[in-house]
mmCIF file of C-alpha atoms and ligand atoms in Angstrom:
data_model
loop_
_atom_site.group_PDB
_atom_site.id
_atom_site.type_symbol
_atom_site.label_atom_id
_atom_site.label_comp_id
_atom_site.label_asym_id
_atom_site.label_seq_id
_atom_site.Cartn_x
_atom_site.Cartn_y
_atom_site.Cartn_z
ATOM 1 C CA MET A 1 -19.789 -4.689 -11.900
ATOM 2 C CA ARG A 2 -19.660 -1.985 -9.279
ATOM 3 C CA ILE A 3 -16.405 -1.892 -7.230
ATOM 4 C CA LEU A 4 -15.829 0.374 -4.086
ATOM 5 C CA VAL A 5 -12.319 1.191 -3.528
ATOM 6 C CA THR A 6 -11.700 2.682 -0.244
ATOM 7 C CA GLY A 7 -8.560 4.712 0.230
ATOM 8 C CA GLY A 8 -8.389 5.099 -3.537
ATOM 9 C CA ALA A 9 -6.853 8.666 -3.394
ATOM 10 C CA GLY A 10 -3.648 7.235 -1.763
ATOM 11 C CA PHE A 11 -0.566 5.953 -3.449
ATOM 12 C CA ILE A 12 -1.400 2.221 -4.149
ATOM 13 C CA GLY A 13 -5.225 2.618 -4.191
ATOM 14 C CA SER A 14 -5.110 5.334 -6.917
ATOM 15 C CA HIS A 15 -2.746 3.180 -8.982
ATOM 16 C CA TYR A 16 -5.317 0.284 -8.730
ATOM 17 C CA VAL A 17 -8.089 2.484 -9.764
ATOM 18 C CA ARG A 18 -6.241 4.094 -12.828
ATOM 19 C CA SER A 19 -5.143 0.611 -13.887
ATOM 20 C CA LEU A 20 -8.638 -0.876 -13.569
ATOM 21 C CA LEU A 21 -10.437 1.986 -15.376
ATOM 22 C CA LEU A 22 -7.715 2.678 -18.041
ATOM 23 C CA GLY A 23 -7.973 -1.045 -19.172
ATOM 24 C CA SER A 24 -5.005 -2.880 -17.590
ATOM 25 C CA TYR A 25 -7.151 -5.784 -16.189
ATOM 26 C CA PRO A 26 -9.123 -7.565 -19.108
ATOM 27 C CA GLY A 27 -12.850 -7.947 -18.516
ATOM 28 C CA TYR A 28 -13.007 -5.019 -16.105
ATOM 29 C CA GLU A 29 -13.025 -2.187 -18.671
ATOM 30 C CA ASP A 30 -16.795 -1.548 -18.005
ATOM 31 C CA ALA A 31 -16.550 -1.616 -14.215
ATOM 32 C CA ARG A 32 -18.133 1.057 -12.271
ATOM 33 C CA VAL A 33 -15.725 2.321 -9.636
ATOM 34 C CA VAL A 34 -16.571 4.244 -6.461
ATOM 35 C CA VAL A 35 -13.567 5.762 -4.581
ATOM 36 C CA LEU A 36 -14.349 6.373 -0.905
ATOM 37 C CA ASP A 37 -11.513 8.425 0.636
ATOM 38 C CA LYS A 38 -11.234 10.600 3.702
ATOM 39 C CA LEU A 39 -8.630 12.696 2.055
ATOM 40 C CA THR A 40 -6.242 12.658 4.979
ATOM 41 C CA TYR A 41 -2.735 14.305 4.493
ATOM 42 C CA ALA A 42 -1.999 11.176 2.317
ATOM 43 C CA GLY A 43 -5.066 11.301 0.121
ATOM 44 C CA ASN A 44 -4.781 13.431 -3.144
ATOM 45 C CA LEU A 45 -7.291 13.982 -5.721
ATOM 46 C CA GLY A 46 -4.361 14.761 -8.053
ATOM 47 C CA ASN A 47 -3.624 11.116 -7.929
ATOM 48 C CA LEU A 48 -6.907 10.384 -9.754
ATOM 49 C CA ALA A 49 -6.721 13.402 -12.180
ATOM 50 C CA PRO A 50 -6.120 11.086 -15.170
ATOM 51 C CA LEU A 51 -9.664 9.697 -14.739
ATOM 52 C CA ALA A 52 -11.281 13.223 -14.831
ATOM 53 C CA GLY A 53 -14.369 12.846 -17.062
ATOM 54 C CA HIS A 54 -14.325 8.982 -16.919
ATOM 55 C CA LEU A 55 -17.881 7.713 -16.921
ATOM 56 C CA GLY A 56 -17.095 4.770 -14.787
ATOM 57 C CA TYR A 57 -15.521 6.787 -12.032
ATOM 58 C CA THR A 58 -17.255 8.422 -8.990
ATOM 59 C CA PHE A 59 -15.537 9.979 -6.017
ATOM 60 C CA VAL A 60 -16.998 10.235 -2.519
ATOM 61 C CA GLN A 61 -15.172 11.927 0.257
ATOM 62 C CA GLY A 62 -15.667 10.179 3.558
ATOM 63 C CA ASP A 63 -14.414 7.963 6.303
ATOM 64 C CA ILE A 64 -14.604 4.144 6.465
ATOM 65 C CA THR A 65 -15.496 4.547 10.214
ATOM 66 C CA ASP A 66 -18.679 6.360 9.266
ATOM 67 C CA GLN A 67 -21.491 3.821 9.420
ATOM 68 C CA ARG A 68 -24.167 6.089 8.163
ATOM 69 C CA LEU A 69 -22.131 6.761 5.008
ATOM 70 C CA LEU A 70 -21.141 3.136 4.618
ATOM 71 C CA ARG A 71 -24.934 2.131 4.733
ATOM 72 C CA GLU A 72 -25.445 4.592 1.689
ATOM 73 C CA VAL A 73 -22.365 3.763 -0.286
ATOM 74 C CA VAL A 74 -21.971 0.050 0.087
ATOM 75 C CA PRO A 75 -25.401 -1.634 -0.940
ATOM 76 C CA GLY A 76 -25.269 -2.267 -4.657
ATOM 77 C CA CYS A 77 -21.349 -2.832 -4.718
ATOM 78 C CA ASP A 78 -20.281 -6.256 -5.918
ATOM 79 C CA VAL A 79 -16.683 -5.962 -4.646
ATOM 80 C CA ILE A 80 -14.720 -3.823 -2.043
ATOM 81 C CA VAL A 81 -11.063 -3.502 -2.084
ATOM 82 C CA ASN A 82 -9.873 -1.733 0.910
ATOM 83 C CA PHE A 83 -6.756 0.272 0.827
ATOM 84 C CA ALA A 84 -7.862 2.806 3.419
ATOM 85 C CA ALA A 85 -5.457 3.010 6.309
ATOM 86 C CA GLU A 86 -3.003 5.087 8.212
ATOM 87 C CA THR A 87 0.268 3.943 6.716
ATOM 88 C CA HIS A 88 3.519 5.690 8.021
ATOM 89 C CA VAL A 89 5.324 3.636 10.863
ATOM 90 C CA ASP A 90 7.055 6.916 12.044
ATOM 91 C CA ARG A 91 3.661 8.632 12.505
ATOM 92 C CA SER A 92 2.370 5.607 14.462
ATOM 93 C CA ILE A 93 5.261 5.814 16.847
ATOM 94 C CA ALA A 94 4.412 9.611 17.369
ATOM 95 C CA GLY A 95 0.739 8.708 17.958
ATOM 96 C CA ALA A 96 -1.206 5.558 17.491
ATOM 97 C CA GLY A 97 -4.687 6.437 17.910
ATOM 98 C CA ASP A 98 -5.669 7.268 14.395
ATOM 99 C CA PHE A 99 -4.004 3.976 13.317
ATOM 100 C CA VAL A 100 -6.233 1.845 15.579
ATOM 101 C CA THR A 101 -9.334 3.814 14.616
ATOM 102 C CA THR A 102 -8.943 3.506 10.938
ATOM 103 C CA ASN A 103 -7.013 0.203 10.408
ATOM 104 C CA VAL A 104 -9.010 -1.836 12.995
ATOM 105 C CA LEU A 105 -12.368 -0.098 13.770
ATOM 106 C CA GLY A 106 -12.618 1.183 10.135
ATOM 107 C CA THR A 107 -11.921 -2.328 8.706
ATOM 108 C CA GLN A 108 -14.617 -3.881 11.077
ATOM 109 C CA ARG A 109 -17.137 -1.224 10.092
ATOM 110 C CA LEU A 110 -16.487 -1.769 6.414
ATOM 111 C CA LEU A 111 -16.898 -5.514 6.707
ATOM 112 C CA GLN A 112 -20.127 -5.216 8.624
ATOM 113 C CA ALA A 113 -21.503 -2.932 5.997
ATOM 114 C CA ALA A 114 -20.364 -5.308 3.299
ATOM 115 C CA LEU A 115 -22.252 -8.187 5.211
ATOM 116 C CA GLU A 116 -25.411 -6.165 5.522
ATOM 117 C CA GLY A 117 -25.062 -4.767 1.985
ATOM 118 C CA GLY A 118 -24.716 -7.962 0.167
ATOM 119 C CA VAL A 119 -21.155 -7.492 -1.131
ATOM 120 C CA ARG A 120 -19.923 -10.594 -2.855
ATOM 121 C CA THR A 121 -16.114 -10.261 -2.261
ATOM 122 C CA VAL A 122 -13.861 -7.954 -0.097
ATOM 123 C CA VAL A 123 -10.135 -7.761 -0.517
ATOM 124 C CA GLN A 124 -8.325 -6.457 2.424
ATOM 125 C CA VAL A 125 -4.961 -4.893 1.432
ATOM 126 C CA SER A 126 -2.562 -5.662 4.261
ATOM 127 C CA THR A 127 1.212 -5.768 4.695
ATOM 128 C CA ASP A 128 4.197 -8.094 5.366
ATOM 129 C CA GLU A 129 4.812 -6.061 8.546
ATOM 130 C CA VAL A 130 2.283 -7.866 10.422
ATOM 131 C CA TYR A 131 4.568 -10.852 10.647
ATOM 132 C CA GLY A 132 7.258 -8.949 12.613
ATOM 133 C CA SER A 133 10.887 -9.382 11.723
ATOM 134 C CA ILE A 134 12.619 -12.454 10.443
ATOM 135 C CA ALA A 135 16.410 -13.299 10.598
ATOM 136 C CA GLN A 136 16.477 -16.010 8.083
ATOM 137 C CA GLY A 137 14.153 -17.731 5.651
ATOM 138 C CA SER A 138 10.817 -16.245 4.614
ATOM 139 C CA TRP A 139 7.231 -16.258 5.918
ATOM 140 C CA SER A 140 4.515 -18.341 4.615
ATOM 141 C CA GLU A 141 0.795 -17.129 5.184
ATOM 142 C CA SER A 142 0.590 -19.438 8.269
ATOM 143 C CA ALA A 143 3.538 -17.674 10.089
ATOM 144 C CA PRO A 144 2.252 -16.134 13.357
ATOM 145 C CA LEU A 145 1.339 -12.323 13.463
ATOM 146 C CA LEU A 146 4.020 -10.679 15.684
ATOM 147 C CA PRO A 147 3.867 -7.072 14.838
ATOM 148 C CA ASN A 148 6.231 -4.620 16.332
ATOM 149 C CA SER A 149 5.052 -1.040 15.484
ATOM 150 C CA PRO A 150 1.632 0.485 16.344
ATOM 151 C CA TYR A 151 1.219 0.631 12.427
ATOM 152 C CA SER A 152 1.803 -3.110 11.982
ATOM 153 C CA ALA A 153 -0.157 -4.005 15.027
ATOM 154 C CA ALA A 154 -3.297 -2.146 13.807
ATOM 155 C CA LYS A 155 -2.889 -3.683 10.318
ATOM 156 C CA ALA A 156 -2.705 -7.050 12.032
ATOM 157 C CA GLY A 157 -5.916 -6.209 14.054
ATOM 158 C CA GLY A 158 -7.593 -5.500 10.657
ATOM 159 C CA ASP A 159 -6.450 -8.921 9.268
ATOM 160 C CA LEU A 160 -7.756 -10.834 12.305
ATOM 161 C CA ILE A 161 -11.177 -9.112 12.165
ATOM 162 C CA CYS A 162 -11.302 -10.067 8.487
ATOM 163 C CA ARG A 163 -10.560 -13.647 9.480
ATOM 164 C CA ALA A 164 -13.346 -13.470 12.045
ATOM 165 C CA TYR A 165 -15.891 -12.120 9.573
ATOM 166 C CA HIS A 166 -15.251 -15.050 7.242
ATOM 167 C CA ARG A 167 -15.185 -17.623 10.008
ATOM 168 C CA THR A 168 -18.254 -16.345 11.858
ATOM 169 C CA HIS A 169 -20.352 -14.834 9.210
ATOM 170 C CA GLY A 170 -19.168 -16.586 6.062
ATOM 171 C CA LEU A 171 -18.193 -13.200 4.371
ATOM 172 C CA ASP A 172 -15.875 -13.820 1.394
ATOM 173 C CA VAL A 173 -12.997 -11.624 2.513
ATOM 174 C CA ARG A 174 -9.413 -12.180 1.161
ATOM 175 C CA VAL A 175 -6.422 -10.637 2.718
ATOM 176 C CA THR A 176 -3.218 -9.748 0.844
ATOM 177 C CA ARG A 177 0.061 -8.905 2.556
ATOM 178 C CA CYS A 178 2.567 -7.243 0.428
ATOM 179 C CA CYS A 179 6.198 -6.056 0.853
ATOM 180 C CA ASN A 180 7.352 -2.563 0.474
ATOM 181 C CA ASN A 181 6.085 -0.706 -2.643
ATOM 182 C CA TYR A 182 7.699 1.944 -4.794
ATOM 183 C CA GLY A 183 6.330 3.918 -7.742
ATOM 184 C CA PRO A 184 4.878 7.276 -8.890
ATOM 185 C CA TYR A 185 2.532 9.307 -6.629
ATOM 186 C CA GLN A 186 4.020 7.983 -3.267
ATOM 187 C CA TYR A 187 3.658 10.678 -0.611
ATOM 188 C CA PRO A 188 7.065 12.137 -0.102
ATOM 189 C CA GLU A 189 7.419 10.982 3.617
ATOM 190 C CA LYS A 190 8.153 7.430 2.606
ATOM 191 C CA LEU A 191 11.910 6.323 2.013
ATOM 192 C CA ILE A 192 12.032 6.228 -1.851
ATOM 193 C CA PRO A 193 10.233 9.422 -2.627
ATOM 194 C CA LEU A 194 11.666 11.093 0.334
ATOM 195 C CA PHE A 195 15.258 10.404 -0.688
ATOM 196 C CA ALA A 196 14.531 10.974 -4.350
ATOM 197 C CA THR A 197 13.063 14.400 -3.882
ATOM 198 C CA ASN A 198 15.683 15.417 -1.211
ATOM 199 C CA LEU A 199 18.473 14.431 -3.607
ATOM 200 C CA LEU A 200 16.790 16.125 -6.612
ATOM 201 C CA ASP A 201 16.876 19.209 -4.420
ATOM 202 C CA GLY A 202 20.600 18.787 -3.686
ATOM 203 C CA GLY A 203 19.773 18.110 -0.065
ATOM 204 C CA LYS A 204 20.610 15.297 2.511
ATOM 205 C CA VAL A 205 18.947 12.014 3.187
ATOM 206 C CA PRO A 206 18.504 10.492 6.555
ATOM 207 C CA LEU A 207 19.626 6.778 6.883
ATOM 208 C CA TYR A 208 18.418 4.995 9.978
ATOM 209 C CA GLY A 209 20.972 3.252 12.331
ATOM 210 C CA ASP A 210 23.440 1.114 10.495
ATOM 211 C CA GLY A 211 21.464 1.180 7.314
ATOM 212 C CA LEU A 212 21.434 -2.732 7.342
ATOM 213 C CA ASN A 213 17.744 -3.383 7.777
ATOM 214 C CA VAL A 214 16.582 -5.509 4.787
ATOM 215 C CA ARG A 215 13.254 -4.976 2.934
ATOM 216 C CA GLU A 216 11.672 -6.670 -0.033
ATOM 217 C CA TRP A 217 10.725 -4.101 -2.754
ATOM 218 C CA LEU A 218 7.972 -4.374 -5.400
ATOM 219 C CA HIS A 219 6.737 -1.943 -8.050
ATOM 220 C CA VAL A 220 3.271 -0.649 -7.185
ATOM 221 C CA ASP A 221 2.039 -1.973 -10.533
ATOM 222 C CA ASP A 222 3.021 -5.580 -9.612
ATOM 223 C CA HIS A 223 1.270 -5.174 -6.241
ATOM 224 C CA CYS A 224 -1.992 -3.916 -7.989
ATOM 225 C CA ARG A 225 -1.965 -6.763 -10.509
ATOM 226 C CA ALA A 226 -1.496 -9.209 -7.677
ATOM 227 C CA ILE A 227 -4.523 -7.885 -5.899
ATOM 228 C CA GLN A 228 -6.472 -8.188 -9.000
ATOM 229 C CA ILE A 229 -5.334 -11.869 -9.385
ATOM 230 C CA VAL A 230 -6.554 -12.580 -5.746
ATOM 231 C CA LEU A 231 -9.886 -10.841 -6.680
ATOM 232 C CA GLU A 232 -10.394 -12.959 -9.758
ATOM 233 C CA LYS A 233 -8.704 -16.256 -8.758
ATOM 234 C CA GLY A 234 -8.321 -16.351 -5.016
ATOM 235 C CA SER A 235 -10.403 -18.037 -2.505
ATOM 236 C CA PRO A 236 -12.701 -16.755 0.338
ATOM 237 C CA GLY A 237 -11.174 -16.392 3.730
ATOM 238 C CA GLU A 238 -7.542 -16.962 2.302
ATOM 239 C CA VAL A 239 -4.438 -14.882 2.933
ATOM 240 C CA TYR A 240 -2.041 -14.274 0.140
ATOM 241 C CA ASN A 241 1.696 -12.972 0.433
ATOM 242 C CA ILE A 242 2.728 -10.690 -2.457
ATOM 243 C CA GLY A 243 6.549 -10.328 -2.670
ATOM 244 C CA GLY A 244 8.983 -8.985 -5.224
ATOM 245 C CA GLY A 245 11.751 -11.414 -4.476
ATOM 246 C CA VAL A 246 14.230 -8.434 -4.393
ATOM 247 C CA GLU A 247 15.745 -7.894 -0.868
ATOM 248 C CA LEU A 248 17.808 -4.810 -0.317
ATOM 249 C CA THR A 249 19.390 -3.306 2.734
ATOM 250 C CA ASN A 250 18.463 0.330 3.142
ATOM 251 C CA ARG A 251 22.126 1.027 2.440
ATOM 252 C CA GLU A 252 22.034 -0.690 -0.860
ATOM 253 C CA LEU A 253 18.824 0.957 -1.858
ATOM 254 C CA THR A 254 20.365 4.299 -0.738
ATOM 255 C CA GLY A 255 23.356 3.648 -3.136
ATOM 256 C CA TRP A 256 20.985 2.902 -6.094
ATOM 257 C CA LEU A 257 19.128 6.201 -5.471
ATOM 258 C CA LEU A 258 22.403 8.233 -4.996
ATOM 259 C CA ALA A 259 23.529 6.728 -8.417
ATOM 260 C CA ALA A 260 20.190 7.458 -10.118
ATOM 261 C CA VAL A 261 20.498 11.152 -9.381
ATOM 262 C CA GLY A 262 24.260 11.414 -9.542
ATOM 263 C CA ALA A 263 24.828 12.213 -5.868
ATOM 264 C CA GLY A 264 27.557 10.895 -3.588
ATOM 265 C CA TRP A 265 27.573 9.364 -0.006
ATOM 266 C CA GLU A 266 28.296 12.881 1.456
ATOM 267 C CA ALA A 267 24.495 13.427 0.829
ATOM 268 C CA VAL A 268 23.760 10.862 3.434
ATOM 269 C CA GLU A 269 23.122 11.760 7.042
ATOM 270 C CA HIS A 270 23.120 8.914 9.574
ATOM 271 C CA VAL A 271 20.353 9.324 12.120
ATOM 272 C CA PRO A 272 19.467 7.360 15.401
ATOM 273 C CA ASP A 273 17.629 4.149 14.462
ATOM 274 C CA ARG A 274 13.727 4.048 14.363
ATOM 275 C CA LEU A 275 12.151 2.694 17.740
ATOM 276 C CA GLY A 276 11.480 -0.969 17.318
ATOM 277 C CA HIS A 277 12.899 -0.931 13.804
ATOM 278 C CA ASP A 278 12.199 -4.513 12.239
ATOM 279 C CA ARG A 279 15.520 -5.895 10.946
ATOM 280 C CA ARG A 280 14.261 -7.881 8.082
ATOM 281 C CA TYR A 281 11.100 -8.790 6.140
ATOM 282 C CA SER A 282 10.878 -11.758 3.652
ATOM 283 C CA LEU A 283 7.830 -13.329 1.983
ATOM 284 C CA ASP A 284 7.297 -16.817 0.708
ATOM 285 C CA CYS A 285 4.967 -16.232 -2.296
ATOM 286 C CA GLY A 286 4.330 -19.703 -3.482
ATOM 287 C CA LYS A 287 0.725 -19.504 -2.721
ATOM 288 C CA ILE A 288 -0.122 -16.495 -5.029
ATOM 289 C CA GLN A 289 2.277 -17.913 -7.615
ATOM 290 C CA ALA A 290 0.156 -21.035 -7.871
ATOM 291 C CA ILE A 291 -2.785 -18.841 -9.040
ATOM 292 C CA GLY A 292 -0.638 -17.027 -11.615
ATOM 293 C CA TYR A 293 1.173 -14.152 -10.101
ATOM 294 C CA GLU A 294 4.802 -13.160 -11.022
ATOM 295 C CA PRO A 295 6.281 -9.785 -10.613
ATOM 296 C CA ARG A 296 7.201 -8.098 -13.882
ATOM 297 C CA VAL A 297 9.004 -4.907 -13.145
ATOM 298 C CA ASP A 298 12.807 -5.286 -13.005
ATOM 299 C CA ILE A 299 13.869 -3.316 -9.833
ATOM 300 C CA SER A 300 16.852 -1.432 -11.440
ATOM 301 C CA GLU A 301 14.638 -0.203 -14.365
ATOM 302 C CA GLY A 302 11.635 0.436 -12.050
ATOM 303 C CA LEU A 303 13.655 2.540 -9.621
ATOM 304 C CA ALA A 304 15.288 4.560 -12.446
ATOM 305 C CA GLU A 305 11.930 5.164 -13.947
ATOM 306 C CA VAL A 306 10.525 6.371 -10.526
ATOM 307 C CA VAL A 307 13.377 8.726 -9.962
ATOM 308 C CA ARG A 308 12.713 10.101 -13.513
ATOM 309 C CA TRP A 309 8.954 10.390 -12.577
ATOM 310 C CA TYR A 310 9.782 12.501 -9.382
ATOM 311 C CA ARG A 311 12.270 14.662 -11.548
ATOM 312 C CA ASP A 312 9.373 15.112 -14.093
ATOM 313 C CA HIS A 313 6.551 15.857 -11.696
ATOM 314 C CA GLN A 314 7.765 18.428 -9.218
ATOM 315 C CA ASP A 315 4.350 20.193 -9.515
ATOM 316 C CA TRP A 316 2.896 17.033 -7.900
ATOM 317 C CA TRP A 317 5.320 16.656 -4.988
ATOM 318 C CA ARG A 318 6.553 20.241 -4.242
ATOM 319 C CA PRO A 319 3.217 21.294 -2.490
ATOM 320 C CA LEU A 320 3.363 18.022 -0.386
ATOM 321 C CA LYS A 321 6.960 18.429 0.822
ATOM 322 C CA GLY A 322 6.236 21.148 3.330
ATOM 323 C CA GLN A 323 3.473 19.129 4.862
ATOM 324 C CA ALA A 324 5.687 15.990 4.906
ATOM 325 C CA GLY A 325 8.124 17.710 7.194
HETATM 326 P P1 NAD B 401 -1.415 5.996 1.595
HETATM 327 O O1 NAD B 401 -1.121 6.567 3.012
HETATM 328 O O2 NAD B 401 -0.634 6.525 0.450
HETATM 329 O O3 NAD B 401 -2.985 6.089 1.339
HETATM 330 C C1 NAD B 401 -3.937 5.812 2.200
HETATM 331 C C2 NAD B 401 -5.238 6.387 1.747
HETATM 332 O O4 NAD B 401 -6.337 6.082 2.658
HETATM 333 C C3 NAD B 401 -5.237 7.853 1.634
HETATM 334 O O5 NAD B 401 -5.785 8.205 0.405
HETATM 335 C C4 NAD B 401 -6.044 8.411 2.767
HETATM 336 O O6 NAD B 401 -6.675 9.636 2.641
HETATM 337 C C5 NAD B 401 -7.013 7.199 2.924
HETATM 338 N N1 NAD B 401 -7.669 7.120 4.314
HETATM 339 C C6 NAD B 401 -6.952 7.053 5.604
HETATM 340 N N2 NAD B 401 -7.871 6.960 6.553
HETATM 341 C C7 NAD B 401 -9.076 6.892 5.990
HETATM 342 C C8 NAD B 401 -10.214 6.616 6.518
HETATM 343 N N3 NAD B 401 -10.493 6.496 7.844
HETATM 344 N N4 NAD B 401 -11.416 6.522 5.690
HETATM 345 C C9 NAD B 401 -11.303 6.641 4.391
HETATM 346 N N5 NAD B 401 -9.981 6.822 3.717
HETATM 347 C C10 NAD B 401 -8.929 6.915 4.615
HETATM 348 O O7 NAD B 401 -1.152 4.477 1.620
HETATM 349 P P2 NAD B 401 -0.685 3.440 0.598
HETATM 350 O O8 NAD B 401 0.791 3.259 0.714
HETATM 351 O O9 NAD B 401 -1.370 3.597 -0.791
HETATM 352 O O10 NAD B 401 -1.117 2.129 1.184
HETATM 353 C C11 NAD B 401 -2.510 1.535 0.915
HETATM 354 C C12 NAD B 401 -2.676 0.195 1.599
HETATM 355 O O11 NAD B 401 -1.697 -0.726 1.203
HETATM 356 C C13 NAD B 401 -2.666 0.328 3.173
HETATM 357 O O12 NAD B 401 -3.626 -0.455 3.693
HETATM 358 C C14 NAD B 401 -1.269 -0.096 3.493
HETATM 359 O O13 NAD B 401 -1.266 -0.668 4.858
HETATM 360 C C15 NAD B 401 -0.985 -1.117 2.398
HETATM 361 N N6 NAD B 401 0.358 -1.526 2.053
HETATM 362 C C16 NAD B 401 1.164 -0.517 1.702
HETATM 363 C C17 NAD B 401 2.551 -0.856 1.326
HETATM 364 C C18 NAD B 401 3.503 0.335 0.918
HETATM 365 O O14 NAD B 401 4.690 -0.123 0.809
HETATM 366 N N7 NAD B 401 3.015 1.501 0.706
HETATM 367 C C19 NAD B 401 3.011 -2.105 1.456
HETATM 368 C C20 NAD B 401 2.075 -3.092 1.819
HETATM 369 C C21 NAD B 401 0.860 -2.811 2.036
#
């Protein structure tokens, strides 16, 4: 089987590729994986270094909006898993153009190439942020898409173009919508690695607004296993929520991270709230549970392990910190 993983040099995509090729998904040990990644600021070949010399792994630097390249790379692939995206909400507030180009147009071009290239299945990796914000209860997959940031609006555009390619052309495309991820190799602009690395340096951490925004957190390994379950057991044209069941306010999460590095609340700097900041996300995961998904990583153990990872891998994140700003 030949699998094209777009955005596979980023945080989650690289975890998926390492898991697949290093034997975490039975039956896929012999898969051939082509990683196609533009290597934006968020893409990092160091994330794929554990695969150096692996016979099943090929890397192609390129853009998912590049139709000519897609016509070369896509034919012959059985499966595409699309992680490629602009992903940082704050960057989308500062400038949304790249978000629309990659997350909407890039998704459409990839689907068109999949259709023309005879790809069997496409998995589009999306986010719970497309649903907007929910005060109480949880979203099922049929909840309306009400995105509030340019990032989530562009991801919602990608989701809708997936729906259209399934409905119009019969392409087998499945969409996953996951909550916030944490784990190793996450670019240090995102909350957990930003806070962990600032605190490890004895610095301050910026907490938005009143700190009471609620997010559901999932270890990246559980997310990738869920994507694999959708690939193996999901159905064409369907959407699957992937949650962790652990909701924390940003204040609670900050408290856990402070404790993990032995810092106090004096390290926290309150900063003005993010524009359009969603208050709460929460997913109903009954649909994916019905095909065999359950998260495995306990949040307290997972967070402690991740803080240890950033402590032990300063050679990975220090060069990125300056760029992250
Ligand atoms: P990331 O920013 O770490 O990685 C994105 C990768 O995509 C990078 O390697 C980058 O170089 C590549 N890329 C960007 N534009 C590209 C283009 N035009 N062509 C080819 N490659 C391109 O992101 P991540 O956190 O690993 O997220 C991966 C996917 O998962 C995204 O689609 C994101 O929306 C989704 N997601 C992320 C989270 C989370 O908490 N991080 C939660 C739910 C869903």
